[in-house]
Tab-separated table of C-alpha atoms in Angstrom:
chain	number	residue	atom	x	y	z
A	254	MET	CA	58.459	-24.399	89.732
A	255	CYS	CA	60.330	-27.827	88.852
A	256	GLY	CA	59.976	-31.552	89.343
A	257	ILE	CA	62.816	-32.964	91.136
A	258	ILE	CA	63.122	-37.561	91.884
A	259	GLY	CA	65.628	-39.006	94.039
A	260	MET	CA	65.246	-43.374	94.652
A	261	VAL	CA	68.181	-46.001	96.471
A	262	ALA	CA	66.834	-49.020	95.320
A	263	LYS	CA	67.058	-52.949	94.973
A	264	GLY	CA	67.978	-53.502	91.372
A	265	PRO	CA	67.719	-50.277	88.346
A	266	VAL	CA	66.107	-47.348	89.162
A	267	ASN	CA	66.946	-45.403	85.403
A	268	GLN	CA	63.288	-46.635	84.130
A	269	ALA	CA	61.148	-45.916	87.314
A	270	LEU	CA	62.954	-42.471	86.973
A	271	TYR	CA	61.819	-41.688	84.289
A	272	ASP	CA	58.315	-43.077	84.682
A	273	GLY	CA	58.681	-40.969	87.617
A	274	LEU	CA	59.217	-37.713	85.945
A	275	THR	CA	56.848	-38.028	82.965
A	276	VAL	CA	54.524	-38.179	85.766
A	277	LEU	CA	55.946	-34.714	86.559
A	278	GLN	CA	56.503	-33.625	83.462
A	279	HIS	CA	53.732	-30.687	84.302
A	280	ARG	CA	55.880	-28.800	86.358
A	281	GLY	CA	58.879	-27.621	83.877
A	282	GLN	CA	59.217	-28.552	80.670
A	283	ASP	CA	61.710	-26.872	79.275
A	284	ALA	CA	64.446	-30.298	79.763
A	285	ALA	CA	64.473	-32.623	81.672
A	286	GLY	CA	67.492	-34.905	82.932
A	287	ILE	CA	68.618	-38.359	85.236
A	288	MET	CA	71.818	-38.824	87.171
A	289	THR	CA	72.659	-42.561	88.160
A	290	TYR	CA	75.535	-43.729	89.897
A	291	ASP	CA	77.362	-47.271	89.022
A	292	ASN	CA	79.751	-49.295	91.518
A	293	GLY	CA	82.214	-45.672	91.536
A	294	HIS	CA	80.169	-44.866	88.367
A	295	LEU	CA	78.061	-41.453	87.981
A	296	HIS	CA	76.140	-41.546	83.832
A	297	LEU	CA	74.508	-38.885	83.390
A	298	ARG	CA	71.103	-37.480	80.756
A	299	LYS	CA	69.859	-34.668	80.680
A	300	ASP	CA	68.822	-31.924	77.693
A	301	ASN	CA	66.504	-29.292	76.626
A	302	GLY	CA	63.097	-31.144	75.452
A	303	LEU	CA	60.053	-33.285	77.375
A	304	VAL	CA	61.040	-36.646	79.319
A	305	ARG	CA	59.828	-38.616	76.404
A	306	ASP	CA	62.394	-36.447	73.712
A	307	VAL	CA	65.233	-36.041	75.978
A	308	PHE	CA	65.349	-40.533	76.878
A	309	ARG	CA	65.783	-42.620	73.526
A	310	THR	CA	66.959	-46.430	74.824
A	311	ARG	CA	70.712	-45.949	74.042
A	312	HIS	CA	70.618	-43.419	77.110
A	313	MET	CA	68.373	-45.524	79.006
A	314	VAL	CA	70.755	-48.423	78.754
A	315	GLN	CA	73.002	-46.257	79.869
A	316	LEU	CA	71.546	-44.895	82.902
A	317	LYS	CA	72.758	-47.984	85.136
A	318	GLY	CA	72.725	-48.860	89.010
A	319	ASN	CA	70.302	-49.310	91.630
A	320	ILE	CA	70.251	-44.795	93.429
A	321	GLY	CA	69.511	-41.873	90.913
A	322	ILE	CA	67.803	-38.944	91.008
A	323	GLY	CA	66.374	-36.689	88.334
A	324	HIS	CA	64.250	-33.475	87.517
A	325	VAL	CA	62.630	-31.646	85.007
A	326	ARG	CA	63.158	-27.671	84.395
A	327	TYR	CA	60.895	-25.449	83.767
A	328	PRO	CA	63.239	-21.638	83.651
A	329	THR	CA	62.120	-18.867	86.427
A	330	ALA	CA	66.218	-17.438	85.654
A	331	GLY	CA	68.149	-18.030	82.620
A	332	CYS	CA	67.306	-18.841	79.766
A	333	ALA	CA	65.523	-21.853	77.887
A	334	SER	CA	69.668	-23.236	77.957
A	335	SER	CA	71.210	-27.524	77.660
A	336	ALA	CA	73.536	-25.526	80.125
A	337	GLU	CA	71.168	-24.829	83.356
A	338	ALA	CA	69.325	-28.039	82.219
A	339	GLN	CA	69.011	-30.524	86.068
A	340	PRO	CA	71.260	-32.849	88.185
A	341	PHE	CA	73.909	-30.355	88.210
A	342	TYR	CA	77.713	-31.933	89.446
A	343	VAL	CA	80.652	-30.923	91.796
A	344	ASN	CA	83.577	-33.749	92.210
A	345	SER	CA	84.708	-32.511	95.074
A	346	PRO	CA	83.392	-33.154	98.118
A	347	PHE	CA	82.960	-37.451	97.168
A	348	GLY	CA	81.142	-36.306	93.804
A	349	ILE	CA	77.164	-34.443	94.349
A	350	SER	CA	74.967	-33.821	91.841
A	351	LEU	CA	71.653	-32.048	93.173
A	352	ALA	CA	68.712	-31.206	91.732
A	353	HIS	CA	66.598	-28.546	92.635
A	354	ASN	CA	62.379	-27.427	92.575
A	355	GLY	CA	61.871	-23.262	93.871
A	356	ASN	CA	64.270	-20.779	93.477
A	357	LEU	CA	66.960	-17.942	96.001
A	358	VAL	CA	66.570	-15.173	97.035
A	359	ASN	CA	70.327	-14.674	98.411
A	360	ALA	CA	71.276	-16.395	94.892
A	361	GLU	CA	74.294	-13.526	94.639
A	362	LYS	CA	75.292	-13.032	97.855
A	363	LEU	CA	75.671	-16.470	97.708
A	364	LYS	CA	77.629	-17.192	94.704
A	365	ARG	CA	80.119	-13.585	95.854
A	366	ASP	CA	80.826	-15.965	98.985
A	367	LEU	CA	81.010	-19.095	97.024
A	368	PHE	CA	83.658	-17.424	94.953
A	369	LEU	CA	85.837	-15.602	97.505
A	370	GLU	CA	85.648	-17.267	100.156
A	371	ASP	CA	85.181	-20.925	99.620
A	372	LEU	CA	87.051	-20.196	96.353
A	373	ARG	CA	83.829	-22.316	94.957
A	374	HIS	CA	83.958	-21.421	90.830
A	375	ILE	CA	79.336	-20.917	89.258
A	376	ASN	CA	79.543	-21.826	85.851
A	377	THR	CA	75.889	-21.462	84.785
A	378	GLU	CA	73.275	-18.645	86.195
A	379	SER	CA	70.659	-21.004	87.591
A	380	ASP	CA	71.066	-20.710	91.476
A	381	SER	CA	70.726	-24.986	91.612
A	382	GLU	CA	73.937	-25.380	91.090
A	383	VAL	CA	74.290	-22.074	93.489
A	384	LEU	CA	72.245	-24.302	96.365
A	385	LEU	CA	74.658	-27.855	95.269
A	386	ASN	CA	78.010	-25.989	96.320
A	387	VAL	CA	76.851	-24.101	99.596
A	388	PHE	CA	75.801	-27.895	100.551
A	389	ALA	CA	78.718	-29.669	98.867
A	390	HIS	CA	80.982	-26.859	100.480
A	391	GLU	CA	78.966	-27.790	104.249
A	392	LEU	CA	80.465	-32.006	103.456
A	393	ALA	CA	83.526	-30.603	102.734
A	394	VAL	CA	84.441	-28.084	105.806
A	395	GLN	CA	83.581	-31.349	108.286
A	396	ASN	CA	87.104	-32.513	106.933
A	397	LYS	CA	86.865	-36.544	107.297
A	398	LEU	CA	87.287	-39.079	105.065
A	399	ARG	CA	84.440	-41.067	104.843
A	400	ILE	CA	80.621	-39.384	106.042
A	401	ASP	CA	78.020	-41.033	108.274
A	402	GLU	CA	74.195	-39.755	108.442
A	403	ASN	CA	74.831	-37.097	111.173
A	404	ASP	CA	77.851	-35.228	108.670
A	405	ILE	CA	75.228	-34.969	105.928
A	406	PHE	CA	72.128	-33.650	108.601
A	407	ASP	CA	75.068	-31.110	109.711
A	408	ALA	CA	76.038	-30.055	106.065
A	409	VAL	CA	71.729	-29.792	105.306
A	410	ALA	CA	72.556	-26.897	108.310
A	411	GLY	CA	74.909	-25.278	107.021
A	412	VAL	CA	72.244	-25.251	104.133
A	413	HIS	CA	70.126	-23.957	105.929
A	414	ARG	CA	72.331	-20.967	107.790
A	415	ARG	CA	73.321	-19.764	104.568
A	416	CYS	CA	70.568	-20.124	102.361
A	417	ARG	CA	66.966	-17.685	102.198
A	418	GLY	CA	64.503	-18.582	99.586
A	419	ALA	CA	62.640	-21.837	98.836
A	420	TYR	CA	63.837	-25.252	98.458
A	421	ALA	CA	62.953	-29.220	97.326
A	422	ALA	CA	66.219	-30.867	96.711
A	423	VAL	CA	67.528	-34.232	95.995
A	424	ALA	CA	71.808	-34.985	95.880
A	425	MET	CA	73.473	-38.281	95.992
A	426	ILE	CA	76.634	-38.999	97.310
A	427	ASN	CA	78.859	-40.863	95.595
A	428	GLY	CA	78.746	-44.252	97.822
A	429	TYR	CA	76.640	-43.200	100.355
A	430	GLY	CA	73.180	-42.445	99.042
A	431	VAL	CA	70.590	-40.478	98.040
A	432	VAL	CA	69.243	-37.268	100.432
A	433	GLY	CA	65.896	-34.667	100.074
A	434	PHE	CA	65.672	-31.999	101.700
A	435	ARG	CA	63.233	-28.702	102.191
A	436	ASP	CA	63.921	-25.013	102.675
A	437	PRO	CA	63.061	-23.725	106.569
A	438	HIS	CA	59.389	-22.540	105.568
A	439	GLY	CA	58.075	-25.595	103.350
A	440	ILE	CA	56.943	-23.682	100.783
A	441	ARG	CA	58.344	-26.521	97.931
A	442	PRO	CA	56.466	-29.388	97.846
A	443	VAL	CA	58.335	-32.693	99.137
A	444	CYS	CA	57.169	-35.951	100.012
A	445	PHE	CA	58.628	-39.660	100.649
A	446	GLY	CA	56.854	-42.890	100.256
A	447	GLU	CA	58.062	-47.275	100.816
A	448	ARG	CA	57.904	-49.990	98.324
A	449	GLU	CA	58.395	-53.457	100.084
A	450	THR	CA	60.588	-56.539	97.400
A	451	GLU	CA	61.463	-59.307	97.806
A	452	LEU	CA	65.676	-57.968	98.283
A	453	GLY	CA	64.117	-55.434	100.709
A	454	MET	CA	63.073	-52.291	101.326
A	455	GLU	CA	62.914	-49.482	98.852
A	456	TYR	CA	63.129	-45.624	99.383
A	457	LEU	CA	61.962	-42.604	96.579
A	458	ILE	CA	61.946	-38.733	96.538
A	459	ALA	CA	59.898	-36.886	94.041
A	460	SER	CA	57.589	-33.344	94.540
A	461	GLU	CA	54.273	-34.399	93.731
A	462	SER	CA	52.740	-37.850	95.966
A	463	VAL	CA	51.321	-38.465	93.103
A	464	ALA	CA	55.011	-40.017	91.287
A	465	LEU	CA	55.238	-42.247	94.140
A	466	ASP	CA	51.129	-43.887	92.604
A	467	VAL	CA	52.993	-44.416	88.858
A	468	LEU	CA	55.609	-46.349	90.969
A	469	GLY	CA	53.651	-48.379	93.219
A	470	PHE	CA	55.304	-46.959	96.602
A	471	ARG	CA	53.351	-45.896	99.432
A	472	LEU	CA	53.350	-42.257	100.848
A	473	VAL	CA	54.626	-42.172	104.098
A	474	ARG	CA	54.284	-37.951	104.163
A	475	GLU	CA	55.728	-34.820	103.305
A	476	LEU	CA	59.106	-34.067	104.530
A	477	ASP	CA	58.868	-31.448	107.010
A	478	PRO	CA	59.575	-28.050	106.927
A	479	GLY	CA	63.883	-27.776	107.831
A	480	GLU	CA	63.623	-31.520	107.641
A	481	ALA	CA	66.129	-33.503	105.483
A	482	ILE	CA	65.911	-38.233	104.832
A	483	TYR	CA	69.213	-39.412	104.012
A	484	ILE	CA	68.862	-43.524	101.951
A	485	ASP	CA	72.409	-44.871	102.401
A	486	MET	CA	73.171	-47.129	99.754
A	487	ASP	CA	72.230	-50.053	101.849
A	488	GLY	CA	68.313	-48.586	102.199
A	489	ASN	CA	68.270	-47.443	105.603
A	490	LEU	CA	66.233	-44.369	106.030
A	491	HIS	CA	67.714	-41.485	108.678
A	492	SER	CA	65.890	-38.056	108.781
A	493	ARG	CA	66.423	-35.300	110.702
A	494	GLN	CA	65.044	-32.035	112.077
A	495	CYS	CA	68.398	-29.819	110.598
A	496	ALA	CA	66.689	-25.712	110.955
A	497	ASP	CA	66.672	-23.917	114.248
A	498	ASN	CA	63.360	-21.978	113.981
A	499	PRO	CA	60.613	-23.843	111.045
A	500	VAL	CA	57.346	-22.142	109.900
A	501	HIS	CA	55.385	-24.367	107.996
A	502	ALA	CA	54.424	-22.121	105.009
A	503	PRO	CA	53.249	-23.699	102.097
A	504	CYS	CA	53.473	-21.678	98.933
A	505	ILE	CA	48.860	-21.710	97.830
A	506	PHE	CA	49.529	-21.126	94.514
A	507	GLU	CA	50.671	-24.864	93.996
A	508	TYR	CA	46.906	-25.802	95.056
A	509	VAL	CA	45.186	-23.094	92.548
A	510	TYR	CA	47.466	-24.466	89.258
A	511	LEU	CA	50.755	-26.049	89.806
A	512	ALA	CA	49.601	-29.507	91.190
A	513	ARG	CA	48.574	-32.551	89.513
A	514	PRO	CA	44.463	-32.895	91.380
A	515	ASP	CA	45.595	-36.489	92.087
A	516	SER	CA	48.133	-34.977	94.600
A	517	MET	CA	48.837	-34.675	98.110
A	518	ILE	CA	50.712	-31.916	99.352
A	519	ASP	CA	50.901	-31.518	103.573
A	520	ASP	CA	48.014	-34.340	104.430
A	521	ILE	CA	45.290	-31.534	102.213
A	522	ALA	CA	43.946	-33.111	98.356
A	523	VAL	CA	45.177	-31.372	96.170
A	524	TYR	CA	41.838	-31.921	94.377
A	525	LYS	CA	39.489	-32.066	97.208
A	526	SER	CA	40.756	-28.063	97.748
A	527	ARG	CA	39.649	-27.557	93.634
A	528	LEU	CA	36.656	-27.665	94.981
A	529	ARG	CA	36.161	-26.409	97.759
A	530	MET	CA	37.247	-23.510	95.207
A	531	GLY	CA	34.740	-24.351	93.035
A	532	GLN	CA	31.829	-23.890	96.279
A	533	ARG	CA	33.270	-20.150	97.836
A	534	LEU	CA	33.386	-18.937	94.324
A	535	ALA	CA	30.050	-20.270	93.734
A	536	ALA	CA	29.299	-18.615	97.697
A	537	LYS	CA	30.965	-15.729	95.891
A	538	ILE	CA	28.401	-14.965	93.277
A	539	GLU	CA	25.637	-16.394	95.086
A	540	ARG	CA	26.196	-13.145	97.505
A	541	GLU	CA	27.542	-10.106	95.377
A	542	TRP	CA	25.691	-10.975	91.669
A	543	ALA	CA	21.830	-13.525	93.167
A	544	ASP	CA	20.342	-12.055	89.667
A	545	HIS	CA	22.624	-13.881	86.940
A	546	ASP	CA	21.928	-14.844	83.480
A	547	ILE	CA	24.279	-16.765	82.877
A	548	ASP	CA	23.316	-20.344	81.088
A	549	VAL	CA	26.353	-22.243	80.989
A	550	VAL	CA	29.508	-23.243	83.087
A	551	ILE	CA	32.615	-23.531	80.964
A	552	PRO	CA	35.807	-24.228	81.890
A	553	ILE	CA	38.872	-23.156	80.593
A	554	PRO	CA	40.675	-26.979	80.908
A	555	ASP	CA	42.605	-28.541	81.993
A	556	THR	CA	43.577	-26.666	85.726
A	557	SER	CA	39.649	-25.514	85.969
A	558	ARG	CA	37.581	-28.533	85.712
A	559	THR	CA	37.347	-29.137	88.946
A	560	VAL	CA	36.805	-25.307	90.640
A	561	ALA	CA	33.954	-25.040	88.041
A	562	LEU	CA	31.877	-28.241	87.395
A	563	GLU	CA	31.599	-28.045	91.417
A	564	LEU	CA	30.633	-24.047	90.722
A	565	ALA	CA	28.372	-24.875	88.286
A	566	SER	CA	26.502	-27.330	90.644
A	567	ARG	CA	26.256	-25.363	93.232
A	568	LEU	CA	25.073	-22.793	91.211
A	569	GLY	CA	22.477	-24.828	89.367
A	570	ILE	CA	23.666	-23.851	85.851
A	571	THR	CA	24.745	-26.467	82.840
A	572	TYR	CA	28.226	-26.991	82.492
A	573	ARG	CA	29.299	-28.459	79.396
A	574	GLU	CA	32.977	-29.148	78.068
A	575	GLY	CA	33.698	-25.953	75.314
A	576	PHE	CA	36.457	-25.980	74.601
A	577	ILE	CA	39.135	-29.133	73.384
A	578	LYS	CA	42.219	-29.304	74.869
A	579	ASN	CA	45.463	-30.484	71.939
A	580	ARG	CA	47.770	-32.629	74.430
A	581	TYR	CA	51.097	-31.791	72.913
A	582	ILE	CA	50.846	-28.478	73.072
A	583	ALA	CA	53.047	-26.774	76.627
A	584	ARG	CA	51.082	-25.418	79.394
A	585	THR	CA	50.718	-21.860	78.499
A	586	PHE	CA	51.980	-20.322	81.605
A	587	ILE	CA	55.517	-22.528	81.874
A	588	MET	CA	56.688	-21.080	77.863
A	589	PRO	CA	60.066	-18.769	79.036
A	590	GLY	CA	57.639	-15.830	76.578
A	591	GLN	CA	55.026	-14.326	76.142
A	592	THR	CA	55.466	-14.591	71.974
A	593	GLN	CA	55.483	-17.782	72.337
A	594	ARG	CA	52.594	-17.856	74.797
A	595	LYS	CA	50.666	-16.176	72.672
A	596	LYS	CA	50.633	-18.435	69.988
A	597	SER	CA	49.873	-21.426	71.288
A	598	VAL	CA	46.680	-19.920	72.378
A	599	ARG	CA	45.013	-20.940	69.601
A	600	GLN	CA	46.365	-24.241	68.764
A	601	LYS	CA	45.959	-25.434	72.393
A	602	LEU	CA	41.831	-24.571	72.338
A	603	ASN	CA	39.995	-24.810	69.662
A	604	PRO	CA	36.287	-24.052	70.554
A	605	ILE	CA	33.205	-26.452	70.273
A	606	GLU	CA	30.014	-23.741	68.116
A	607	LEU	CA	27.187	-25.029	69.065
A	608	GLU	CA	27.609	-24.857	73.860
A	609	PHE	CA	28.912	-20.680	73.005
A	610	LYS	CA	26.186	-19.795	70.390
A	611	GLY	CA	23.268	-17.430	71.613
A	612	LYS	CA	24.494	-18.179	75.195
A	613	ASN	CA	25.583	-16.109	77.836
A	614	VAL	CA	28.992	-17.972	79.461
A	615	LEU	CA	31.128	-18.143	82.804
A	616	LEU	CA	34.631	-19.179	81.865
A	617	VAL	CA	35.643	-20.782	84.101
A	618	ASP	CA	40.405	-20.578	85.252
A	619	ASP	CA	41.885	-21.716	87.702
A	620	SER	CA	43.965	-17.513	87.809
A	621	ILE	CA	44.825	-14.596	85.109
A	622	VAL	CA	48.133	-14.532	85.891
A	623	ARG	CA	49.302	-11.969	82.026
A	624	GLY	CA	46.085	-12.206	81.235
A	625	THR	CA	46.902	-12.757	77.660
A	626	THR	CA	45.324	-17.038	77.774
A	627	SER	CA	42.160	-14.882	79.238
A	628	GLN	CA	42.100	-12.467	76.551
A	629	GLN	CA	41.719	-15.076	73.705
A	630	ILE	CA	39.514	-16.956	74.774
A	631	ILE	CA	37.525	-15.082	75.553
A	632	GLN	CA	37.349	-13.411	71.885
A	633	MET	CA	37.153	-17.482	70.888
A	634	ALA	CA	33.719	-17.235	72.774
A	635	ARG	CA	32.647	-14.024	70.870
A	636	ASP	CA	33.856	-15.830	67.703
A	637	GLU	CA	32.031	-18.420	68.355
A	638	GLY	CA	29.249	-16.286	68.963
A	639	ALA	CA	28.220	-16.337	72.075
A	640	ALA	CA	25.775	-13.367	74.189
A	641	LYS	CA	27.380	-12.399	76.496
A	642	VAL	CA	30.972	-13.677	78.130
A	643	TYR	CA	31.236	-13.639	82.106
A	644	PHE	CA	34.504	-14.946	83.612
A	645	ALA	CA	36.210	-16.582	86.976
A	646	SER	CA	38.688	-17.172	88.437
A	647	ALA	CA	39.197	-19.674	91.450
A	648	ALA	CA	42.439	-17.435	92.235
A	649	PRO	CA	42.439	-13.590	93.781
A	650	PRO	CA	44.586	-11.274	91.713
A	651	VAL	CA	47.919	-12.231	91.403
A	652	ARG	CA	49.443	-8.906	92.242
A	653	TYR	CA	53.272	-8.925	92.705
A	654	PRO	CA	55.880	-11.151	91.730
A	655	ASN	CA	56.512	-14.069	92.488
A	656	VAL	CA	60.429	-14.779	93.851
A	657	TYR	CA	59.584	-18.759	94.771
A	658	GLY	CA	59.701	-20.464	92.916
A	659	ILE	CA	57.378	-19.286	89.782
A	660	ASP	CA	57.879	-17.088	86.380
A	661	MET	CA	56.147	-14.132	87.837
A	662	PRO	CA	59.158	-11.936	87.334
A	663	SER	CA	58.038	-8.975	86.424
A	664	PRO	CA	54.901	-6.657	87.960
A	665	GLN	CA	54.277	-4.783	84.842
A	666	GLU	CA	53.504	-8.091	83.150
A	667	LEU	CA	50.438	-9.088	85.115
A	668	ILE	CA	47.454	-7.717	84.256
A	669	ALA	CA	46.274	-6.953	87.878
A	670	HIS	CA	49.665	-4.949	88.926
A	671	GLY	CA	47.656	-1.116	89.071
A	672	ARG	CA	44.542	-2.581	88.457
A	673	SER	CA	40.882	-2.862	89.478
A	674	ASP	CA	38.432	-5.422	89.097
A	675	GLU	CA	36.102	-3.590	86.626
A	676	GLU	CA	39.553	-1.568	84.511
A	677	ILE	CA	41.079	-5.850	84.901
A	678	CYS	CA	37.704	-6.282	83.487
A	679	GLN	CA	38.132	-3.939	80.350
A	680	ALA	CA	41.033	-5.022	79.488
A	681	ILE	CA	40.743	-8.885	79.049
A	682	GLY	CA	37.330	-8.844	77.051
A	683	ALA	CA	34.590	-10.144	80.119
A	684	ASP	CA	31.648	-8.731	81.003
A	685	ARG	CA	31.738	-9.999	83.876
A	686	LEU	CA	34.764	-10.181	86.375
A	687	ILE	CA	34.681	-12.504	89.466
A	688	TYR	CA	37.576	-13.310	91.579
A	689	GLN	CA	38.442	-15.672	94.093
A	690	ASP	CA	38.502	-13.680	97.441
A	691	LEU	CA	41.643	-14.434	99.727
A	692	ASN	CA	40.713	-15.005	102.419
A	693	ASP	CA	37.591	-18.332	100.651
A	694	LEU	CA	41.104	-20.273	98.743
A	695	VAL	CA	43.441	-20.352	102.557
A	696	ALA	CA	39.923	-21.808	104.133
A	697	ALA	CA	39.221	-23.921	100.501
A	698	VAL	CA	43.065	-24.708	101.674
A	699	ARG	CA	43.602	-24.929	105.257
A	700	GLN	CA	39.942	-27.225	105.686
A	701	GLY	CA	42.279	-30.176	104.091
A	702	ASN	CA	44.143	-29.640	107.203
A	703	LYS	CA	43.803	-27.786	110.297
A	704	SER	CA	47.573	-27.967	112.024
A	705	LEU	CA	48.418	-25.522	109.013
A	706	GLN	CA	48.702	-22.011	109.642
A	707	GLN	CA	49.918	-19.925	107.227
A	708	PHE	CA	50.288	-20.336	103.728
A	709	ASP	CA	53.137	-17.823	101.247
A	710	CYS	CA	50.240	-16.008	99.526
A	711	SER	CA	52.809	-13.004	98.468
A	712	CYS	CA	52.021	-13.054	94.880
A	713	PHE	CA	48.296	-12.113	95.845
A	714	ASN	CA	49.006	-10.273	98.766
A	715	GLY	CA	52.542	-8.990	98.354
A	716	GLU	CA	54.096	-9.989	102.052
A	717	TYR	CA	57.422	-13.247	100.953
A	718	ILE	CA	57.008	-14.819	103.360
A	719	THR	CA	60.595	-15.610	104.263
A	720	GLY	CA	60.533	-11.126	105.715
A	721	ASP	CA	64.130	-11.112	103.236
A	722	VAL	CA	62.799	-9.824	100.061
A	723	SER	CA	63.515	-6.414	100.152
A	724	PRO	CA	62.634	-3.688	96.596
A	725	GLU	CA	65.730	-4.074	95.738
A	726	TYR	CA	65.801	-7.237	95.009
A	727	LEU	CA	62.250	-7.122	93.671
A	728	ALA	CA	63.829	-4.622	91.080
A	729	GLU	CA	66.865	-6.841	90.281
A	730	ILE	CA	64.462	-9.446	89.111
A	731	GLU	CA	62.484	-7.766	87.171
A	732	LYS	CA	65.766	-6.520	85.421
A	733	LYS	CA	67.410	-9.577	84.385
A	734	ARG	CA	64.099	-12.249	84.404
A	735	SER	CA	60.912	-10.528	82.708
A	736	ASP	CA	59.893	-11.791	79.391
A	737	ASP	CA	62.198	-9.543	77.508
A	738	ALA	CA	64.881	-9.683	79.424
A	739	LYS	CA	65.182	-13.768	78.636
A	740	GLN	CA	64.377	-13.353	74.698
A	741	LYS	CA	67.713	-10.942	74.305
A	742	LYS	CA	69.235	-14.295	76.019
A	743	GLU	CA	67.860	-16.094	73.809
A	744	ALA	CA	68.399	-14.341	70.590
A	745	ASN	CA	72.101	-13.617	72.562
A	746	LEU	CA	72.788	-17.597	73.238
A	747	ALA	CA	71.085	-17.857	69.261
A	748	ALA	CA	73.602	-15.608	67.559
A	749	THR	CA	76.770	-17.382	69.104
A	750	MET	CA	75.585	-20.535	68.626
A	751	GLU	CA	75.108	-19.677	65.378
A	752	LEU	CA	78.808	-17.383	64.746
A	753	TYR	CA	80.491	-20.708	66.730
A	754	ASN	CA	78.538	-22.878	63.551
A	755	HIS	CA	80.374	-21.075	60.836
A	756	THR	CA	83.477	-21.068	62.735
C-alpha cells in the first residue's frame, strides 16, 4: 500500500504535490518523494520519513516546474531504505520517472528478462523499479525521436502484456507530460480530476479522491482497469483502454482499512461502505447472540469508528470513546517490523478508565491481522477494570498472504492462519470474538456500486484474482518478506553503514 500523485498545471506544482501527499500519508509512512520537470531540468527530493519531515523549505523552492509526480511509501518488500524511496528514474528513453502502488507477482522473472533481453539493470529490490524499466523499454522499442499519445498507450499495453499483479502508477516523461495507468484487474485505486483556472485546465491523478478534494479539483472518475490517461505539456488529456481483457476486481481491503473514509473508490463512498459493515455485523450479533450482555461499544481508533457507531446504533447499545489516540504515532499495521508494532500500541492508545470499569465491553476493530494489537488492547481494557471484553472485527479472518501490495506476506504471522475462531479468541484473550462474514462484507461494499461483480478477497479466502499465484511464489515471498527477513536486512544495512562510517 502506497500513495501516488501526479499533476499537470499552469503554474508551479510543488506545493500542491506536497499538500496532496500529506492527505495520502495514511497510505505510507516509511518514505516520501517528489520529482518535478522544468524547462529541460529535473528536480528531485526523496528520503525516509513522513512528508512533513522529508520536505523543508530549502527542498520545496528547488522543486520547480508545472508538472510533477509524488509518492509516499510503505515497504511491502525490501527494507526501510532511502534507496527504495520513490519516484524512480531512468534516463532512456527521453527520461522517465515513475511512482507505483501495488506489487508485481512476476517481478523476479521480469528482472531477469530486463537484464538478459532488454539490457537493463535493476539497482534495488523494488518491483516499482522493474515496472518503470518495463514501461521504458516498451517505449524505447518503438524507436522514435518524437512520440505522441498513441506511442505512450502502446507502451502501456506492452506493460499489461508483461506485468502480472497489482499496479496503479503515475509516470512523468520529460518534455511530454504525465501518464497514469492501472492494472487490468483494477486492484489498486487511482482516480483523476480537473480544475479550471484563468490560464486553462489543470489535471491531478491520485490514489484517492480525497487528495483531489483538498486541492480543489473536481473528481472526474476512477481509471478503468487496464486504462491509461496521458496529460501532455499543454494540458490536453488523452485516454485509452490498453488491456485486451480487463476484469474489474478491486481490493476489498481498501474499504475495510486502507482508504480514508472521505474517499470515493470506484464510485463507492468508503464511509458508507463502513456504515453498512456495521449494520451487517450488528445483524450477525442479533442472529447468533440475541441474548448478549454488552453494556457498551468502544471502537479502536480511528478506522473502526464508523463501523462501531452504526453497530451500536443498530443494537441500541451505548457507544463510547474509550481510547484516546496519540496522533503523532504512526499506524501500527503499516509499521515495518513486529517489534516496532508491539512497542507502539501502548504509546498510541491510552484508555479512559471510567468507560471500562465494571462493564461488559464490545471492542470493535476494522480487522485482526497479526493479533498483536488486538491482544494488547484487550489486556488494556481488562487492566482498566472491564468485567468482560468481547471483540468484533469488521472484516473476516485474515488467513492468507496478500500479494498485491499489502504487508501480509507470511501465513505464520497471521493469527487466523490455521486457527478456528475459537482458537483465535483464546489467543487474543477475548471473552467472545465476532467476525464479519465474507458474504456480508462483499455485500456491504458492493451495495455502493452494483456494477462491480467481484473483488479481490484473497487475504480472506486464498483466491488470487490474477490466477497466477503459485504455492512456490507464496513460499518465496514468505522467505523474503517476513518480519524476520526484514529485520535481518535492516541489521545488515545498519552494519554496512557503521562500517562505512568508520572507513
